CSV table of C-alpha atoms and ligand atoms in Angstrom, one decimal:
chain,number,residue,atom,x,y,z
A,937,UNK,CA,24.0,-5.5,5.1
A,938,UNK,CA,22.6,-1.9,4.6
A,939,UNK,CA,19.3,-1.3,5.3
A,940,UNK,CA,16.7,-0.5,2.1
A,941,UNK,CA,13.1,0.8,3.1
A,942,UNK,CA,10.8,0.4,-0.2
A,943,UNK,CA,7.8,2.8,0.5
A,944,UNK,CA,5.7,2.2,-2.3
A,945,UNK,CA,1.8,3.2,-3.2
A,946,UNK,CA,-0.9,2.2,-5.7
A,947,UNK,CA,1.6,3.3,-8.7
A,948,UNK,CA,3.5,-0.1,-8.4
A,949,UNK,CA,0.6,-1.8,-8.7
A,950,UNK,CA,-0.7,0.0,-11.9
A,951,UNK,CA,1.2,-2.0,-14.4
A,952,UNK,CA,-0.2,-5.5,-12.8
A,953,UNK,CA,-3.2,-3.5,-14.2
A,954,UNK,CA,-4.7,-2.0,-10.9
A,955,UNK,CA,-6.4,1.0,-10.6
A,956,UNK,CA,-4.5,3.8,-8.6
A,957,UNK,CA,-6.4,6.5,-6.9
A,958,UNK,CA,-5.6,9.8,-7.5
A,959,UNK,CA,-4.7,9.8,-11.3
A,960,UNK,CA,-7.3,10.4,-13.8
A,961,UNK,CA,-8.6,6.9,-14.2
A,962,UNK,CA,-7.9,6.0,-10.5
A,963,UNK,CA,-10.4,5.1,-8.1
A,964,UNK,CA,-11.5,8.2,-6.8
A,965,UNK,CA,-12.5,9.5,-9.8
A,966,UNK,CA,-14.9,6.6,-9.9
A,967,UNK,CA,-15.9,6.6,-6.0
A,968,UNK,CA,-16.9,9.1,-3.6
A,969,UNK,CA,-14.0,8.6,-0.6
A,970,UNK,CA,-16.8,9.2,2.0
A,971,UNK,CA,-19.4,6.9,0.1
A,972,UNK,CA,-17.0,3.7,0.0
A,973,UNK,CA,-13.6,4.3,2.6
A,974,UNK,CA,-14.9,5.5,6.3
A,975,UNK,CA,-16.6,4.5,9.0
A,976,UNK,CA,-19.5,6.6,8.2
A,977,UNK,CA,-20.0,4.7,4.9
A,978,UNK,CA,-20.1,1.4,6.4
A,979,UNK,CA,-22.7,2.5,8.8
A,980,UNK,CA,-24.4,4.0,6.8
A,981,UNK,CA,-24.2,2.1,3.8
A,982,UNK,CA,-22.5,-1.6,4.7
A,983,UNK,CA,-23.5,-3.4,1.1
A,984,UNK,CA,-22.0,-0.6,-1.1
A,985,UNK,CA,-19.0,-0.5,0.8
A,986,UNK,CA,-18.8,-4.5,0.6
A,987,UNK,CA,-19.4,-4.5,-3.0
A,988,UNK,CA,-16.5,-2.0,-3.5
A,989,UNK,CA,-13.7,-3.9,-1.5
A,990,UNK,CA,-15.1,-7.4,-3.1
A,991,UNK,CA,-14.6,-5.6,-6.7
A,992,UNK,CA,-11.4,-4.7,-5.3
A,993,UNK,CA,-10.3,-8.1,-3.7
A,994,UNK,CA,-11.5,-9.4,-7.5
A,995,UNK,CA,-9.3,-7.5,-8.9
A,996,UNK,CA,-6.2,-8.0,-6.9
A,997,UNK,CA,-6.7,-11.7,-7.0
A,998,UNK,CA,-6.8,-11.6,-11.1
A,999,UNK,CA,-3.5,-9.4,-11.2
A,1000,UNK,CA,0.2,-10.7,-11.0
A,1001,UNK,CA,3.0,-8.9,-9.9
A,1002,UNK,CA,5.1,-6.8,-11.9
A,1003,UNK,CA,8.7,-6.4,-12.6
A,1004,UNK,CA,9.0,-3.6,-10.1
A,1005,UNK,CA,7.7,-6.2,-7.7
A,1006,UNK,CA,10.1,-9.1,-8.3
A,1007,UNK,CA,13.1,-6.8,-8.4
A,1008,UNK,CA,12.5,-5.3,-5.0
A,1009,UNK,CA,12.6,-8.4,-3.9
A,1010,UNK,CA,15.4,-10.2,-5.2
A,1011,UNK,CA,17.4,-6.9,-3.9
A,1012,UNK,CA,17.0,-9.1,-0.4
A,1013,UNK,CA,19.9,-11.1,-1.8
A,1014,UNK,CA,22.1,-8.0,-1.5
A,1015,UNK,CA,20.4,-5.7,1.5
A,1016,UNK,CA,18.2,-6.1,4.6
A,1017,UNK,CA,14.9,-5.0,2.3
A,1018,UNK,CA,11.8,-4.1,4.4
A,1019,UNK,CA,8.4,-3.0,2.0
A,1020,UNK,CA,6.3,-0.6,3.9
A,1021,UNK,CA,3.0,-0.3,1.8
A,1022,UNK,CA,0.2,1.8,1.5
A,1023,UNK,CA,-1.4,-1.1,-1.2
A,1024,UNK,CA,-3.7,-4.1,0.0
A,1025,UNK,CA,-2.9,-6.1,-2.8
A,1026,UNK,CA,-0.6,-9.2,-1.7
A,1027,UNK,CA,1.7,-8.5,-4.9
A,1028,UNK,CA,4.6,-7.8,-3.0
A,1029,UNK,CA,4.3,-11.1,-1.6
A,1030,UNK,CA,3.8,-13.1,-4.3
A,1031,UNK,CA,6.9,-11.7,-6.0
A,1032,UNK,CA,9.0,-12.9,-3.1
A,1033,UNK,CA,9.6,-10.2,-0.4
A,1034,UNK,CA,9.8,-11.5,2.6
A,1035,UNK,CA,9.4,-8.2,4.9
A,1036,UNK,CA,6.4,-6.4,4.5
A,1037,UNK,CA,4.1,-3.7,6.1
A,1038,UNK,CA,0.4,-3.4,5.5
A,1039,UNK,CA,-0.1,0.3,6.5
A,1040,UNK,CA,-3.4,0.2,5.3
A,1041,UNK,CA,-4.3,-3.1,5.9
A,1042,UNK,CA,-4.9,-6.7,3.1
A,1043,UNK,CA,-7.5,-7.3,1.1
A,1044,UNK,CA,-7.5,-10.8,1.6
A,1045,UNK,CA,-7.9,-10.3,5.2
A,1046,UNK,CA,-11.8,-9.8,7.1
A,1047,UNK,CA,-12.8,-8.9,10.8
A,1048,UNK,CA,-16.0,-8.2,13.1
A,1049,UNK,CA,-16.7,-4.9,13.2
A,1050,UNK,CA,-17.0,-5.0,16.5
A,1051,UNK,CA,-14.0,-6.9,17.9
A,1052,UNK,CA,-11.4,-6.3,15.0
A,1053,UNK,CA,-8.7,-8.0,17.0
A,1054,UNK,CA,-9.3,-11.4,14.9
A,1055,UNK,CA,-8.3,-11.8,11.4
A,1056,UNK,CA,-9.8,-14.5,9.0
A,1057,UNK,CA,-7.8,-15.1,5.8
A,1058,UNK,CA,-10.7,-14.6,2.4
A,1059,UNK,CA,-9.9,-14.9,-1.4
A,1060,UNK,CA,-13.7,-14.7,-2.5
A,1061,UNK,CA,-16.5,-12.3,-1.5
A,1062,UNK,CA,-17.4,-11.1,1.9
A,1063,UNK,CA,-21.2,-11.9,1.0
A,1064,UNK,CA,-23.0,-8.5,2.1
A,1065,UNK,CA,-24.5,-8.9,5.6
A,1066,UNK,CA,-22.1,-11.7,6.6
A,1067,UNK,CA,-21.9,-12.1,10.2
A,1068,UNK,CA,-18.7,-12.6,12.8
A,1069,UNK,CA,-19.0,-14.8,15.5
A,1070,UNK,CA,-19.4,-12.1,18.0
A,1071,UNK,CA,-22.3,-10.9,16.3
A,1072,UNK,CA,-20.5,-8.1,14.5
A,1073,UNK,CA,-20.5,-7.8,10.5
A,1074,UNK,CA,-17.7,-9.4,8.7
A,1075,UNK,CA,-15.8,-6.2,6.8
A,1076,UNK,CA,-12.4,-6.1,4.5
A,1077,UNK,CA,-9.3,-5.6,7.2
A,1078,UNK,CA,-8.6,-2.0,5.5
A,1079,UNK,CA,-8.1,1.6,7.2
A,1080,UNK,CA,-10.5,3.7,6.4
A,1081,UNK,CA,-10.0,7.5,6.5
A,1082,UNK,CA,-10.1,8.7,10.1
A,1083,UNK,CA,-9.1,5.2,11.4
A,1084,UNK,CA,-5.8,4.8,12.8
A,1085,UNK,CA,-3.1,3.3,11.1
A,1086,UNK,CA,-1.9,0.7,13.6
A,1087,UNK,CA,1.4,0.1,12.0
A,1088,UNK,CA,2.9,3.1,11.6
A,1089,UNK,CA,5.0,3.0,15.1
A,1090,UNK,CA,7.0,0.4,13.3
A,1091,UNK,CA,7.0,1.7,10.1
A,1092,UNK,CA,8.4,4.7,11.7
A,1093,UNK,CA,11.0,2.9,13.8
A,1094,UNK,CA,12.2,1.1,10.6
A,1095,UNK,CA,12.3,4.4,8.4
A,1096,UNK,CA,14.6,6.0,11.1
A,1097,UNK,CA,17.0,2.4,11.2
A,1098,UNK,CA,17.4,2.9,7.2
A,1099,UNK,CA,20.1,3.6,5.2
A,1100,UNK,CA,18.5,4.1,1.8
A,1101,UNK,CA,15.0,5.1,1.4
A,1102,UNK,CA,13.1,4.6,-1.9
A,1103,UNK,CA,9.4,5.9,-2.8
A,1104,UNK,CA,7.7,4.0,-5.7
A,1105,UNK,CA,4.3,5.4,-6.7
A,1106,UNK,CA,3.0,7.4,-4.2
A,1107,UNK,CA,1.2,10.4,-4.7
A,1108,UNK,CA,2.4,11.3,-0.8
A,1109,UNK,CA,-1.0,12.7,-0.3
A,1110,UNK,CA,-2.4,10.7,2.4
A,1111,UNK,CA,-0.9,11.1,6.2
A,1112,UNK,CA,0.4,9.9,8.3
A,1113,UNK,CA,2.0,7.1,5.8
A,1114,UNK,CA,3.2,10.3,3.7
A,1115,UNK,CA,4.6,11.4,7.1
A,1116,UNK,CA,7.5,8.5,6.6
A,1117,UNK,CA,8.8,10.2,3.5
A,1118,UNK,CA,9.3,13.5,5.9
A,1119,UNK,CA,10.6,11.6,8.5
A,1120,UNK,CA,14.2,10.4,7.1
A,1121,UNK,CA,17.4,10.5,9.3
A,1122,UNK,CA,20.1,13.3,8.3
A,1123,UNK,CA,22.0,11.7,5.0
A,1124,UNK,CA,20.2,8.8,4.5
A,1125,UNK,CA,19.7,8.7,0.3
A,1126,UNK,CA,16.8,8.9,-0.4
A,1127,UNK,CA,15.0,8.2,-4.1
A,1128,UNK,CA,11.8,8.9,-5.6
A,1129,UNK,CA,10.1,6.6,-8.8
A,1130,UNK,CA,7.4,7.8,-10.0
A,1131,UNK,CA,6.2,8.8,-13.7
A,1132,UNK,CA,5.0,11.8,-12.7
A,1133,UNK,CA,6.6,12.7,-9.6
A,1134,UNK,CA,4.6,15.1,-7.0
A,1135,UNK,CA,6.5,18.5,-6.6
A,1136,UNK,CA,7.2,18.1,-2.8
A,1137,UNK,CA,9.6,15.3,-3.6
A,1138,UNK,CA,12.6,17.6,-4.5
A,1139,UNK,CA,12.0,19.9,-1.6
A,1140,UNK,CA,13.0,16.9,0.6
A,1141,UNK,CA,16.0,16.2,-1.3
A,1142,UNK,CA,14.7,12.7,-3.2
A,1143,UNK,CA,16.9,11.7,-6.2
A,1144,UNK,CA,13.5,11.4,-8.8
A,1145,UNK,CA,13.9,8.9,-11.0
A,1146,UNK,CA,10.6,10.6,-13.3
A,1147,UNK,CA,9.8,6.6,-14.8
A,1148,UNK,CA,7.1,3.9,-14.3
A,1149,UNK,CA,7.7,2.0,-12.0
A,1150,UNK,CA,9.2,-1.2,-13.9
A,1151,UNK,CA,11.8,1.2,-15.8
A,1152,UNK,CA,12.2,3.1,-12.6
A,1153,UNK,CA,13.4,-0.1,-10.8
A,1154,UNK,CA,15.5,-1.1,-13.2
A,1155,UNK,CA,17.7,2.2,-13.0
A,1156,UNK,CA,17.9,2.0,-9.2
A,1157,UNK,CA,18.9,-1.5,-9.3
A,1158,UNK,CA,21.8,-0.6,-11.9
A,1159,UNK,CA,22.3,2.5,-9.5
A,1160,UNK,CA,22.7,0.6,-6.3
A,1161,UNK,CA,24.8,-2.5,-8.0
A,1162,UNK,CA,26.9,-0.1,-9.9
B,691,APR,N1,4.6,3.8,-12.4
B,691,APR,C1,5.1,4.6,-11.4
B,691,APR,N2,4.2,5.5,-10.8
B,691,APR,C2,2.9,5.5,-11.2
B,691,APR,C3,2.4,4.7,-12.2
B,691,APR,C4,3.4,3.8,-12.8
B,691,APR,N3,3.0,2.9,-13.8
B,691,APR,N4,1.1,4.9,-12.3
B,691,APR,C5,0.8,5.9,-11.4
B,691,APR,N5,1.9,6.3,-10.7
B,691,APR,C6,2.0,7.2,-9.6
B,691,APR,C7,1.2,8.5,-9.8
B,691,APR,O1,1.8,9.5,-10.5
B,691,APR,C8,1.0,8.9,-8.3
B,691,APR,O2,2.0,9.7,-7.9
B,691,APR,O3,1.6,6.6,-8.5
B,691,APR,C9,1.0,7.5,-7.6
B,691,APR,C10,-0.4,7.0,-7.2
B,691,APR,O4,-0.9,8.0,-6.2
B,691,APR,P1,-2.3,7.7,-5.5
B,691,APR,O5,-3.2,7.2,-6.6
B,691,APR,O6,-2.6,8.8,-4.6
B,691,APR,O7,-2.0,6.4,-4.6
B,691,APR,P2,-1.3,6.3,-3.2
B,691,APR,O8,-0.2,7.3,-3.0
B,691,APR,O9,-0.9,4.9,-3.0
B,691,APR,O10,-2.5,6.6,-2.2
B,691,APR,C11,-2.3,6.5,-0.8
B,691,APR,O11,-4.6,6.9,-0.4
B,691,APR,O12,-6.8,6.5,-0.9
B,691,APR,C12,-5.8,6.2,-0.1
B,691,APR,O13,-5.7,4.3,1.2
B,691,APR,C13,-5.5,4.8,-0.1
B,691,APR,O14,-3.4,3.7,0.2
B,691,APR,C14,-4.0,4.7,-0.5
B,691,APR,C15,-3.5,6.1,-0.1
C-alpha cells in the first residue's frame, strides 16, 4: 500500500467551527502568544493560561468532525494513512483515523508541571490551582512556544518513508512542524489544501488545491482514486 502523510493545521478544524490562529478571527488576534502559550505565561500567570486551554478543551469537546476529517480517514481503506497534526482537538480521532501524531500535544490530556512524564486523560476543566501528585500543578499536555516538540523525530522519519504528502490548513508558520513540509524526499507528490494558500507553498513544488478544506478533500480523493 502507498504511504499518505496528512499534515494538517488548525484550518481542518475551522469548519467543525474552531477558531484557527493566524487568520483574522483566529486566536491570536484575541490572545497575546506570550500571555497564554509559554512557559513564562504559566509562571507568571498559571489561572489565565488555565482558563484559556479550558475554553479551548470546551470548545473542542462541543465540536464534531468535519468532512475533511472522515475522508482522510476512510482513505485508510486504500493507503497506509498516517495524520501528523499540529491541532489538539481529538477530531481526527473521532472521524476514524487510526494513525495519528500529536505534534503539539491533546487537549484532553493534563500533566505535573514538574514531572510531565505522566499523562491523565480530562474532558472537563483543569480547575485553576489543581495539584499533581508530585506536588506540581496540573497544566493542559500542549507545547508551548520554546518547548520542544517531542514528536517530531517520528514525524520526520515518517515524512521521509512517504509516498504522497498532503498539507491541509496550515499556515506553515510555526517550526519545526513547518520544517516537515521542507523536508520531503526527491519526487514524492506532494499537495497543498488550503483556502488561501501561503506563498511558499509553490516554491516547494506543492500541487495547491486553493479550497476549504471539505471541498479541498473531496478533489484529492477524486484525484488519488481517479
Ligand atoms: N479550509 C482550509 N484551510 C483553512 C480554512 C478552511 N476552512 N480556514 C483557514 N484555513 C487555513 C488558513 O488559510 C491558514 O493557512 O488554515 C491555515 C491556518 O493557519 P494557522 O492559523 O497559522 O494555524 P496552524 O498552521 O495550525 O498553526 C500552527 O501555531 O500557534 C501555533 O501551536 C499552534 O499548532 C498551532 C501552530
Amino acid at each position: 500500500m502507498e504511504k499518505i502523510i496528512f499534515f494538517t493545521g488548525a484550518g481542518i478544524s475551522a469548519e467543525s467551527g474552531l477558531p484557527t490562529f493566524r487568520d483574522s478571527d483566529g486566536l491570536w488576534m484575541g490572545y497575546d502568544i506570550n500571555e497564554v502559550a509559554t512557559p513564562d505565561a504559566w509562571r507568571k500567570n498559571r489561572n489565565l493560561v488555565q482558563e484559556f486551554y479550558n475554553m479551548r478543551r470546551r470548545d473542542a469537546l462541543k465540536a464534531q468532525p468535519n468532512q475533511a476529517h472522515q475522508l482522510i480517514a476512510r482513505l485508510e481503506d486504500k493507503f497506509r494513512v498516517t495524520v501528523i497534526t499540529q491541532n489538539i482537538d481529538d477530531l481526527h480521532e473521532r472521524a476514524g483515523s487510526t494513525r495519528v501524531v500529536h505534534l503539539h500535544g491533546e487537549i484532553f490530556k493534563m500533566k505535573s508541571d514538574r514531572d510531565g512524564s505522566t499523562l491523565y486523560d480530562i474532558r472537563e476543566d483543569i480547575p485553576s490551582g489543581a495539584r499533581a501528585k508530585d506536588g506540581g500543578y496540573l497544566r493542559p499536555h500542549v507545547v508551548w512556544f520554546g518547548e520542544a516538540v517531542p514528536e517530531m523525530e517520528r514525524a520526520l522519519h515518517l515524512v521521509q518513508d512517504a509516498d504522497i504528502f498532503v498539507v491541509v490548513g496550515s499556515s506553515l508558520q510555526v517550526y519545526p512542524a513547518a520544517g516537515l513540509a521542507h523536508s520531503l524526499s526527491f519526487g514524492v507528490r506532494r499537495f497543498l489544501i488550503d483556502r488561501n494558500p501561503p506563498p511558499s507553498a509553490v516554491d516547494y513544488g506543492f500541487e495547491v488545491i486553493a479550497k476549504k478544506a471539505t471541498e479541498g478533500m473531496a478533489d484529492l480523493v477524486n484525484l488519488l482514486e481517479g
